Short mmCIF file of C-alpha atoms in Angstrom, two decimals:
data_model
loop_
_atom_site.label_atom_id
_atom_site.label_comp_id
_atom_site.label_asym_id
_atom_site.label_seq_id
_atom_site.Cartn_x
_atom_site.Cartn_y
_atom_site.Cartn_z
CA UNK A 1 141.29 244.38 174.04
CA UNK A 2 143.56 242.31 176.22
CA UNK A 3 145.29 239.14 175.13
CA UNK A 4 143.10 236.99 177.33
CA UNK A 5 139.92 238.27 175.83
CA UNK A 6 141.33 237.73 172.37
CA UNK A 7 142.18 234.14 173.19
CA UNK A 8 138.73 233.52 174.62
CA UNK A 9 137.04 234.97 171.54
CA UNK A 10 139.21 232.81 169.26
CA UNK A 11 138.39 229.74 171.34
CA UNK A 12 134.73 230.44 171.22
CA UNK A 13 134.91 230.97 167.48
CA UNK A 14 136.85 227.77 167.02
CA UNK A 15 134.40 225.82 169.25
CA UNK A 16 131.51 227.26 167.36
CA UNK A 17 133.03 226.16 164.07
CA UNK A 18 133.75 222.69 165.43
CA UNK A 19 130.23 222.33 166.74
CA UNK A 20 128.86 223.47 163.38
CA UNK A 21 131.13 221.05 161.57
CA UNK A 22 130.07 218.22 163.88
CA UNK A 23 126.42 219.17 163.40
CA UNK A 24 126.82 219.23 159.64
CA UNK A 25 128.66 215.93 159.70
CA UNK A 26 125.86 214.50 161.84
CA UNK A 27 123.26 215.69 159.36
CA UNK A 28 125.20 214.16 156.47
CA UNK A 29 125.44 210.89 158.35
CA UNK A 30 121.73 210.87 159.12
CA UNK A 31 120.91 211.59 155.46
CA UNK A 32 123.21 208.78 154.35
CA UNK A 33 121.56 206.45 156.83
CA UNK A 34 118.12 207.55 155.55
CA UNK A 35 119.20 206.80 151.99
CA UNK A 36 120.43 203.34 153.00
CA UNK A 37 117.14 202.46 154.77
CA UNK A 38 115.13 201.64 151.55
CA UNK A 39 117.92 199.41 150.32
CA UNK A 40 118.11 197.65 153.65
CA UNK A 41 114.33 197.40 153.75
CA UNK A 42 114.32 195.82 150.32
CA UNK A 43 116.90 193.29 151.46
CA UNK A 44 115.50 192.71 154.94
CA UNK A 45 111.80 193.34 154.14
CA UNK A 46 110.01 196.15 155.87
CA UNK A 47 106.87 195.24 157.87
CA UNK A 48 104.63 197.39 155.67
CA UNK A 49 105.83 195.90 152.43
CA UNK A 50 105.74 192.35 153.83
CA UNK A 51 102.16 192.94 154.93
CA UNK A 52 101.19 194.18 151.46
CA UNK A 53 102.88 191.20 149.81
CA UNK A 54 101.06 188.78 152.14
CA UNK A 55 97.74 190.47 151.36
CA UNK A 56 98.34 190.32 147.59
CA UNK A 57 99.37 186.65 147.83
CA UNK A 58 96.22 185.80 149.76
CA UNK A 59 94.11 187.59 147.13
CA UNK A 60 95.81 185.62 144.37
CA UNK A 61 95.19 182.36 146.24
CA UNK A 62 91.53 183.28 146.72
CA UNK A 63 91.16 184.08 143.02
CA UNK A 64 92.81 180.79 142.10
CA UNK A 65 90.41 178.91 144.35
CA UNK A 66 87.39 180.72 142.89
CA UNK A 67 88.27 180.01 139.23
CA UNK A 68 87.46 176.25 139.24
CA UNK A 69 84.18 176.85 141.05
CA UNK A 70 83.13 179.52 138.56
CA UNK A 71 84.17 177.30 135.67
CA UNK A 72 82.17 174.34 137.01
CA UNK A 73 79.19 176.58 137.67
CA UNK A 74 79.29 177.92 134.13
CA UNK A 75 79.47 174.41 132.73
CA UNK A 76 76.42 173.39 134.70
CA UNK A 77 74.36 176.50 134.00
CA UNK A 78 75.12 177.14 130.33
CA UNK A 79 75.75 173.83 128.61
CA UNK A 80 77.68 170.91 129.92
CA UNK A 81 78.63 169.73 126.47
CA UNK A 82 79.97 173.05 125.14
CA UNK A 83 83.59 173.69 126.10
CA UNK A 84 84.61 177.14 124.85
CA UNK A 85 87.67 177.29 127.10
CA UNK A 86 89.13 174.16 125.54
CA UNK A 87 88.51 175.54 122.05
CA UNK A 88 90.26 178.83 122.92
CA UNK A 89 93.25 176.94 124.32
CA UNK A 90 93.38 174.78 121.20
CA UNK A 91 93.37 177.86 118.95
CA UNK A 92 96.20 179.42 120.96
CA UNK A 93 98.26 176.28 120.52
CA UNK A 94 98.07 175.17 124.14
CA UNK A 95 96.87 171.64 124.90
CA UNK A 96 95.95 170.88 128.50
CA UNK A 97 96.04 167.59 130.37
CA UNK A 98 92.35 166.87 129.58
CA UNK A 99 93.02 166.84 125.84
CA UNK A 100 95.89 164.42 126.30
CA UNK A 101 93.73 162.12 128.40
CA UNK A 102 90.97 162.21 125.80
CA UNK A 103 93.07 160.10 123.46
CA UNK A 104 94.32 157.73 126.16
CA UNK A 105 91.43 157.08 128.54
CA UNK A 106 92.36 154.21 130.92
CA UNK A 107 88.72 153.13 131.53
CA UNK A 108 87.66 151.96 128.07
CA UNK A 109 88.10 148.33 129.05
CA UNK A 110 85.34 148.73 131.68
CA UNK A 111 82.64 149.20 129.00
CA UNK A 112 80.14 146.31 129.01
CA UNK A 113 78.46 146.14 125.59
CA UNK A 114 76.26 143.21 126.60
CA UNK A 115 74.15 145.42 128.93
CA UNK A 116 73.74 148.36 126.54
CA UNK A 117 70.16 148.82 125.37
CA UNK A 118 69.19 152.06 123.64
CA UNK A 119 65.63 151.03 122.73
CA UNK A 120 64.07 152.55 125.82
CA UNK A 121 63.01 156.14 126.36
CA UNK A 122 65.96 158.49 126.96
CA UNK A 123 65.07 159.46 130.53
CA UNK A 124 67.17 159.74 133.67
CA UNK A 125 66.46 156.73 135.88
CA UNK A 126 66.33 158.99 138.97
CA UNK A 127 64.90 162.36 137.94
CA UNK A 128 62.91 161.03 134.92
CA UNK A 129 64.11 164.04 132.93
CA UNK A 130 65.08 163.85 129.26
CA UNK A 131 67.39 166.91 129.45
CA UNK A 132 71.13 166.11 129.24
CA UNK A 133 70.60 162.37 129.51
CA UNK A 134 73.73 160.21 129.72
CA UNK A 135 74.07 156.44 129.49
CA UNK A 136 76.52 154.68 131.79
CA UNK A 137 78.42 152.31 129.51
CA UNK A 138 79.37 150.05 132.43
CA UNK A 139 75.89 149.21 133.78
CA UNK A 140 73.64 150.57 130.98
CA UNK A 141 71.53 152.91 133.16
CA UNK A 142 70.56 156.45 132.19
CA UNK A 143 71.47 159.48 134.32
CA UNK A 144 71.17 163.24 133.97
CA UNK A 145 74.00 165.75 133.64
CA UNK A 146 77.70 165.53 134.42
CA UNK A 147 78.20 168.48 136.80
CA UNK A 148 79.42 168.18 140.39
CA UNK A 149 75.93 167.56 141.81
CA UNK A 150 74.43 165.70 138.85
CA UNK A 151 73.14 162.14 139.03
CA UNK A 152 75.73 160.86 136.54
CA UNK A 153 78.58 162.42 138.56
CA UNK A 154 77.33 160.91 141.83
CA UNK A 155 76.89 157.52 140.15
CA UNK A 156 80.44 157.59 138.80
CA UNK A 157 81.90 158.37 142.23
CA UNK A 158 79.69 155.94 144.15
CA UNK A 159 80.09 152.91 141.86
CA UNK A 160 83.40 153.72 140.10
CA UNK A 161 81.71 153.74 136.68
CA UNK A 162 83.63 156.23 134.59
CA UNK A 163 82.56 156.08 130.92
CA UNK A 164 79.34 157.85 129.89
CA UNK A 165 77.66 158.62 126.57
CA UNK A 166 75.53 161.69 125.90
CA UNK A 167 72.39 160.27 124.27
CA UNK A 168 71.75 163.42 122.23
CA UNK A 169 75.18 164.67 121.12
CA UNK A 170 76.69 161.14 120.85
CA UNK A 171 79.83 162.28 122.72
CA UNK A 172 81.67 160.16 125.27
CA UNK A 173 82.89 161.50 128.63
CA UNK A 174 84.93 160.25 131.56
CA UNK A 175 83.56 161.09 134.98
CA UNK A 176 84.34 162.39 137.55
CA UNK A 177 87.37 163.80 135.71
CA UNK A 178 84.95 165.37 133.20
CA UNK A 179 86.87 165.18 129.94
CA UNK A 180 85.70 164.06 126.54
CA UNK A 181 86.84 160.66 125.28
CA UNK A 182 87.90 160.47 121.64
CA UNK A 183 88.46 156.92 120.43
CA UNK A 184 87.52 155.19 117.19
CA UNK A 185 86.78 151.91 119.00
CA UNK A 186 83.55 153.45 120.35
CA UNK A 187 82.01 153.91 116.91
CA UNK A 188 80.01 150.67 117.14
CA UNK A 189 78.19 152.01 120.22
CA UNK A 190 77.14 155.24 118.52
CA UNK A 191 75.97 153.25 115.49
CA UNK A 192 73.74 151.08 117.66
CA UNK A 193 72.31 154.20 119.31
CA UNK A 194 71.69 155.94 115.98
CA UNK A 195 72.02 153.71 112.88
CA UNK A 196 72.50 155.48 109.56
CA UNK A 197 72.09 154.22 106.01
CA UNK A 198 73.52 155.55 102.77
CA UNK A 199 71.56 155.48 99.53
CA UNK A 200 73.81 152.70 98.24
CA UNK A 201 73.17 150.56 101.33
CA UNK A 202 69.41 151.08 101.02
CA UNK A 203 69.48 150.10 97.36
CA UNK A 204 71.31 146.85 98.18
CA UNK A 205 69.01 145.71 101.01
CA UNK A 206 66.89 143.47 98.77
CA UNK A 207 69.79 142.27 96.63
CA UNK A 208 71.69 140.47 99.36
CA UNK A 209 70.42 138.29 102.20
CA UNK A 210 73.46 138.25 104.45
CA UNK A 211 73.15 137.07 108.03
CA UNK A 212 74.51 139.35 110.74
CA UNK A 213 76.01 138.30 114.05
CA UNK A 214 74.98 139.98 117.29
CA UNK A 215 77.31 140.72 120.19
CA UNK A 216 76.15 137.60 122.07
CA UNK A 217 76.95 135.40 119.06
CA UNK A 218 73.41 134.85 117.76
CA UNK A 219 72.81 135.34 114.05
CA UNK A 220 69.89 137.25 112.57
CA UNK A 221 68.69 138.57 109.24
CA UNK A 222 68.33 142.40 109.25
CA UNK A 223 64.67 143.33 108.93
CA UNK A 224 63.52 139.89 110.11
CA UNK A 225 63.97 140.34 113.85
CA UNK A 226 61.61 140.01 116.78
CA UNK A 227 59.82 142.86 118.53
CA UNK A 228 59.56 142.56 122.30
CA UNK A 229 56.11 142.11 123.78
CA UNK A 230 56.27 144.52 126.70
CA UNK A 231 52.89 143.51 128.14
CA UNK A 232 49.95 143.44 125.71
CA UNK A 233 51.25 145.15 122.59
CA UNK A 234 51.45 142.15 120.25
CA UNK A 235 48.63 143.58 118.11
CA UNK A 236 50.79 146.63 117.34
CA UNK A 237 53.97 144.57 116.84
CA UNK A 238 52.34 142.56 114.03
CA UNK A 239 51.38 145.75 112.16
CA UNK A 240 54.78 147.42 112.66
CA UNK A 241 56.69 144.36 111.45
CA UNK A 242 54.49 144.05 108.35
CA UNK A 243 54.98 147.73 107.48
CA UNK A 244 58.75 147.49 108.01
CA UNK A 245 58.96 144.96 105.15
CA UNK A 246 57.27 147.15 102.53
CA UNK A 247 60.30 148.30 100.47
CA UNK A 248 59.15 151.81 99.39
CA UNK A 249 57.97 152.69 102.90
CA UNK A 250 61.10 151.17 104.44
CA UNK A 251 63.46 153.01 102.11
CA UNK A 252 61.74 156.33 102.81
CA UNK A 253 62.08 156.05 106.59
CA UNK A 254 65.60 154.58 106.59
CA UNK A 255 66.88 157.93 105.28
CA UNK A 256 66.06 160.62 107.83
CA UNK A 257 66.70 163.46 105.39
CA UNK A 258 63.45 162.57 103.60
CA UNK A 259 61.26 163.87 106.41
CA UNK A 260 63.31 165.77 109.00
CA UNK A 261 62.73 169.15 107.30
CA UNK A 262 58.94 168.84 107.10
CA UNK A 263 57.41 171.93 108.70
CA UNK A 264 54.74 171.32 111.30
CA UNK A 265 52.65 173.75 113.39
CA UNK A 266 54.10 174.75 116.79
CA UNK A 267 53.20 172.31 119.52
CA UNK A 268 52.26 169.53 117.08
CA UNK A 269 52.95 166.19 118.77
CA UNK A 270 51.94 164.02 115.82
CA UNK A 271 55.34 164.42 114.13
CA UNK A 272 56.78 162.44 117.05
CA UNK A 273 55.07 159.43 115.47
CA UNK A 274 57.10 159.93 112.28
CA UNK A 275 60.40 160.28 114.14
CA UNK A 276 59.86 157.22 116.32
CA UNK A 277 58.73 155.09 113.37
CA UNK A 278 61.87 156.08 111.46
CA UNK A 279 64.06 155.18 114.45
CA UNK A 280 62.33 151.81 114.82
CA UNK A 281 62.74 151.10 111.11
CA UNK A 282 66.47 151.80 111.24
CA UNK A 283 66.89 149.60 114.31
CA UNK A 284 65.02 146.71 112.68
CA UNK A 285 67.32 146.89 109.65
CA UNK A 286 70.53 147.56 111.59
CA UNK A 287 73.18 145.02 110.44
CA UNK A 288 75.46 145.83 113.43
CA UNK A 289 73.06 145.41 116.35
CA UNK A 290 74.23 144.08 119.73
CA UNK A 291 71.21 141.77 120.04
CA UNK A 292 68.90 139.87 117.71
CA UNK A 293 65.69 141.59 118.82
CA UNK A 294 64.36 145.14 119.15
CA UNK A 295 62.14 146.70 121.80
CA UNK A 296 59.47 149.07 120.38
CA UNK A 297 59.21 150.93 123.68
CA UNK A 298 59.76 154.47 122.33
CA UNK A 299 57.52 153.81 119.32
CA UNK A 300 54.67 152.60 121.52
CA UNK A 301 55.09 155.51 123.92
CA UNK A 302 54.55 157.83 120.94
CA UNK A 303 51.48 155.78 119.91
CA UNK A 304 49.95 156.11 123.39
CA UNK A 305 50.61 159.85 123.43
CA UNK A 306 49.45 160.64 119.89
CA UNK A 307 46.34 158.42 120.07
CA UNK A 308 45.37 159.95 123.43
CA UNK A 309 45.54 156.50 125.07
CA UNK A 310 43.20 154.89 122.54
CA UNK A 311 45.94 152.30 121.94
CA UNK A 312 47.95 151.26 124.98
CA UNK A 313 50.81 148.96 125.92
CA UNK A 314 49.03 147.39 128.88
CA UNK A 315 45.73 146.56 127.15
CA UNK A 316 44.97 144.43 124.13
CA UNK A 317 43.77 146.28 121.06
CA UNK A 318 42.44 145.46 117.63
CA UNK A 319 45.13 145.20 114.96
CA UNK A 320 42.88 146.46 112.17
CA UNK A 321 41.82 149.54 114.14
CA UNK A 322 45.46 150.25 114.96
CA UNK A 323 46.51 149.83 111.31
CA UNK A 324 43.80 152.20 110.11
CA UNK A 325 44.63 154.86 112.69
CA UNK A 326 48.39 154.53 112.26
CA UNK A 327 48.39 154.91 108.47
CA UNK A 328 46.11 157.94 108.57
CA UNK A 329 48.04 159.55 111.43
CA UNK A 330 51.34 158.93 109.64
CA UNK A 331 49.95 160.46 106.44
CA UNK A 332 48.69 163.52 108.30
CA UNK A 333 51.94 164.00 110.26
CA UNK A 334 53.93 163.94 107.00
CA UNK A 335 51.88 166.90 105.77
CA UNK A 336 49.35 165.00 103.68
CA UNK A 337 45.71 165.90 103.19
CA UNK A 338 42.59 163.93 102.25
CA UNK A 339 42.45 164.95 98.60
CA UNK A 340 45.27 167.14 97.31
CA UNK A 341 48.59 166.55 99.04
CA UNK A 342 49.96 163.02 98.92
CA UNK A 343 52.68 161.34 100.97
CA UNK A 344 54.67 158.11 100.85
CA UNK A 345 51.80 156.41 102.73
CA UNK A 346 49.22 157.18 100.05
CA UNK A 347 51.68 156.47 97.23
CA UNK A 348 52.20 152.94 98.57
CA UNK A 349 48.83 151.89 100.01
CA UNK A 350 46.05 154.09 98.66
CA UNK A 351 43.67 152.75 96.00
CA UNK A 352 40.26 153.83 94.76
CA UNK A 353 36.88 152.16 94.22
CA UNK A 354 33.31 152.85 93.28
CA UNK A 355 30.62 152.13 95.85
CA UNK A 356 27.10 151.46 94.55
CA UNK A 357 24.41 151.83 97.23
CA UNK A 358 20.70 151.09 97.02
CA UNK A 359 18.22 151.55 99.83
CA UNK A 360 15.87 148.64 100.54
CA UNK A 361 12.29 148.91 101.79
CA UNK A 362 11.49 147.61 105.22
CA UNK A 363 11.00 143.81 105.08
CA UNK A 364 7.73 143.93 107.04
CA UNK A 365 5.96 146.08 104.44
CA UNK A 366 3.49 144.47 101.98
CA UNK A 367 4.82 143.47 98.56
CA UNK A 368 2.77 146.08 96.69
CA UNK A 369 4.05 148.89 98.88
CA UNK A 370 7.61 147.68 98.40
CA UNK A 371 7.21 147.87 94.62
CA UNK A 372 5.90 151.40 94.81
CA UNK A 373 8.78 152.50 97.03
CA UNK A 374 11.37 151.03 94.66
CA UNK A 375 10.28 153.57 92.01
CA UNK A 376 11.03 156.52 94.28
CA UNK A 377 14.29 158.45 93.87
CA UNK A 378 15.23 157.65 97.47
CA UNK A 379 15.42 153.94 96.62
CA UNK A 380 17.43 154.32 93.42
CA UNK A 381 21.03 153.16 93.23
CA UNK A 382 23.70 155.81 93.83
CA UNK A 383 27.41 155.72 93.10
CA UNK A 384 30.30 157.45 94.89
CA UNK A 385 34.06 157.42 94.33
CA UNK A 386 36.06 156.53 97.41
CA UNK A 387 39.68 155.83 98.37
CA UNK A 388 40.91 153.05 100.65
CA UNK A 389 44.06 152.02 102.50
CA UNK A 390 43.08 148.37 102.97
CA UNK A 391 40.28 146.00 101.93
CA UNK A 392 38.09 144.14 104.41
CA UNK A 393 37.24 140.58 103.35
CA UNK A 394 34.31 138.58 104.76
CA UNK A 395 34.52 134.88 105.55
CA UNK A 396 31.66 132.44 104.97
CA UNK A 397 29.75 131.44 108.06
CA UNK A 398 31.36 128.61 110.03
CA UNK A 399 29.33 125.36 110.42
CA UNK A 400 27.28 125.02 113.57
CA UNK A 401 27.11 121.22 113.81
CA UNK A 402 29.72 118.52 114.16
CA UNK A 403 30.42 115.90 111.54
CA UNK A 404 29.88 112.13 111.79
CA UNK A 405 33.03 111.69 113.90
CA UNK A 406 31.84 114.24 116.42
CA UNK A 407 34.49 116.70 115.27
CA UNK A 408 34.04 120.21 114.01
CA UNK A 409 34.93 120.67 110.38
CA UNK A 410 37.23 123.62 109.77
CA UNK A 411 36.24 124.90 106.30
CA UNK A 412 38.74 126.19 103.76
CA UNK A 413 38.13 128.88 101.18
CA UNK A 414 40.34 130.25 98.37
CA UNK A 415 41.33 133.90 98.52
CA UNK A 416 39.75 134.61 95.12
CA UNK A 417 36.33 133.51 96.40
CA UNK A 418 36.23 136.15 99.12
CA UNK A 419 37.79 138.72 96.76
CA UNK A 420 34.63 138.47 94.66
CA UNK A 421 33.16 141.07 97.01
CA UNK A 422 35.00 143.75 94.99
CA UNK A 423 34.22 142.58 91.42
CA UNK A 424 31.45 145.17 90.97
CA UNK A 425 28.74 142.52 90.58
CA UNK A 426 28.40 140.76 93.92
CA UNK A 427 25.91 142.52 96.19
CA UNK A 428 25.74 142.35 99.96
CA UNK A 429 23.11 143.60 102.36
CA UNK A 430 24.13 145.90 105.19
CA UNK A 431 21.72 146.47 108.05
CA UNK A 432 21.56 149.47 110.33
CA UNK A 433 19.31 150.24 113.26
CA UNK A 434 16.59 151.79 111.07
CA UNK A 435 17.38 151.06 107.41
CA UNK A 436 18.80 148.36 105.15
CA UNK A 437 21.13 148.94 102.21
CA UNK A 438 22.36 146.81 99.34
CA UNK A 439 25.94 147.58 98.33
CA UNK A 440 28.42 146.44 95.71
CA UNK A 441 32.03 147.51 95.24
CA UNK A 442 34.11 147.95 92.11
CA UNK A 443 37.87 148.54 92.28
CA UNK A 444 39.09 151.26 89.92
CA UNK A 445 42.71 151.64 90.97
CA UNK A 446 44.96 149.22 92.84
CA UNK A 447 47.85 150.50 94.98
CA UNK A 448 51.38 149.08 94.60
CA UNK A 449 50.88 147.19 97.88
CA UNK A 450 47.43 145.88 98.72
CA UNK A 451 46.51 145.19 102.35
CA UNK A 452 43.79 142.61 103.07
CA UNK A 453 41.99 142.44 106.40
CA UNK A 454 40.06 139.23 107.01
CA UNK A 455 37.28 139.68 109.53
CA UNK A 456 37.34 136.69 111.86
CA UNK A 457 35.62 138.11 114.92
CA UNK A 458 31.94 138.82 115.32
CA UNK A 459 30.47 140.39 118.43
CA UNK A 460 27.01 139.80 119.85
CA UNK A 461 25.32 140.65 123.11
CA UNK A 462 27.02 137.83 125.00
CA UNK A 463 30.55 137.16 123.70
CA UNK A 464 32.98 137.54 120.83
CA UNK A 465 33.08 134.65 118.38
CA UNK A 466 36.00 133.77 116.14
CA UNK A 467 35.60 132.25 112.69
CA UNK A 468 38.32 129.56 112.20
CA UNK A 469 37.96 129.32 108.39
CA UNK A 470 41.30 128.77 106.63
CA UNK A 471 42.06 131.08 103.70
CA UNK A 472 44.25 129.59 100.97
CA UNK A 473 46.09 132.10 98.81
CA UNK A 474 48.93 131.75 96.29
CA UNK A 475 52.46 132.55 97.37
CA UNK A 476 54.21 132.93 94.00
CA UNK A 477 53.34 132.86 90.33
CA UNK A 478 49.54 133.08 90.53
CA UNK A 479 48.76 136.48 92.03
CA UNK A 480 49.46 138.62 88.93
CA UNK A 481 52.26 140.44 90.69
CA UNK A 482 50.16 141.45 93.72
CA UNK A 483 51.75 141.58 97.16
CA UNK A 484 49.46 140.31 99.91
CA UNK A 485 49.84 141.34 103.55
CA UNK A 486 47.25 139.61 105.69
CA UNK A 487 46.30 140.66 109.20
CA UNK A 488 44.52 138.43 111.71
#
């Protein structure tokens, strides 16, 4: 080989090596650059990763916006008064802003106690529903619910009334912020809504006659307060007030534990009468009432419902008929029966008597035929034992003519004269459409509290006539320990 060819081959070999070394150095550089790209991407932010981070952030924002809606929806659907989330946070030692506001509500000074009246039926003033009823403590109206679309929530936003009371759970809430208010200064409101009495307080009711002062400054004696006449319910008010002053009956209904566990058949509405009468009794004897009178609205609504509209608020009724029905309905609702099972009603008011009955011949028959009939078994005197809740007394007939001064004389009669009807000797004739009977009554057992009903009204084909005779009866010291409650 010549020298030139050798030089050319060396040059080519050297160039080849240089090109290979440059290629390898280029590959190393590219690999180093490829290794630096993730670090630079992490510092600069690659488009792919930035897009993923934006997507994840938007998802988190969407979840955060959904959480309050779901929470509100759960509160409205399940139970607005149950707050499991707050309880879980309290157990974990975390207290949120709502709990802190519960102890320092800034709207307590807006409560107007002078307009609060809890005697009426617990119904929403808009939807007329009794479910989740709340009372606005600023204006006194009733509304339903406290969710975002509830009537109470809308009322709070529209009129800036913020303090509400749940009429069933007795919890206070601030709307529209929707947190529970915990403050001891609100205890007087819950006591007016649901008065409670201890056994010691009940025992001392008759031992002390202490006047109480209402919120408007008027004084009243608990138990001796007026019942509102809604329209034509004065006949029922007189009976309810008289019954509320019978100590054994009053003491029984002042303590709700005495009757709240009585088992009644499903769908029985008569027990509502017991509950409403107990509530009315506790309101009448409430020493911390905001006003010196009570409205029997809920009690009378129960009477209309349970009597199937026999006794109504808008129509006058007979007090004696109402008393008879009410005592028997109360006895039955408490689980009592006619003969065996007794209740507080029968223990207080039920007595017993013997009734002697003898059938009389027709007055138009000849005397001889009358004598023959009197020897028949049908015309012999019979005797039956009977119980009673009250005694009906008959007044002597009022005079028909005026006296010398052209004035009607109003006669007076002692109570003992008309009580002679039940001495077992005095007989009275009772006429029916076909037959006549002669009856006499003999009392065998007197109840602790005896109710007298004096019949003043007689009805004929033309009108109802009232007997104005005055009945004189002893107040103290001459009645042998009897307690008289007169009606009409």
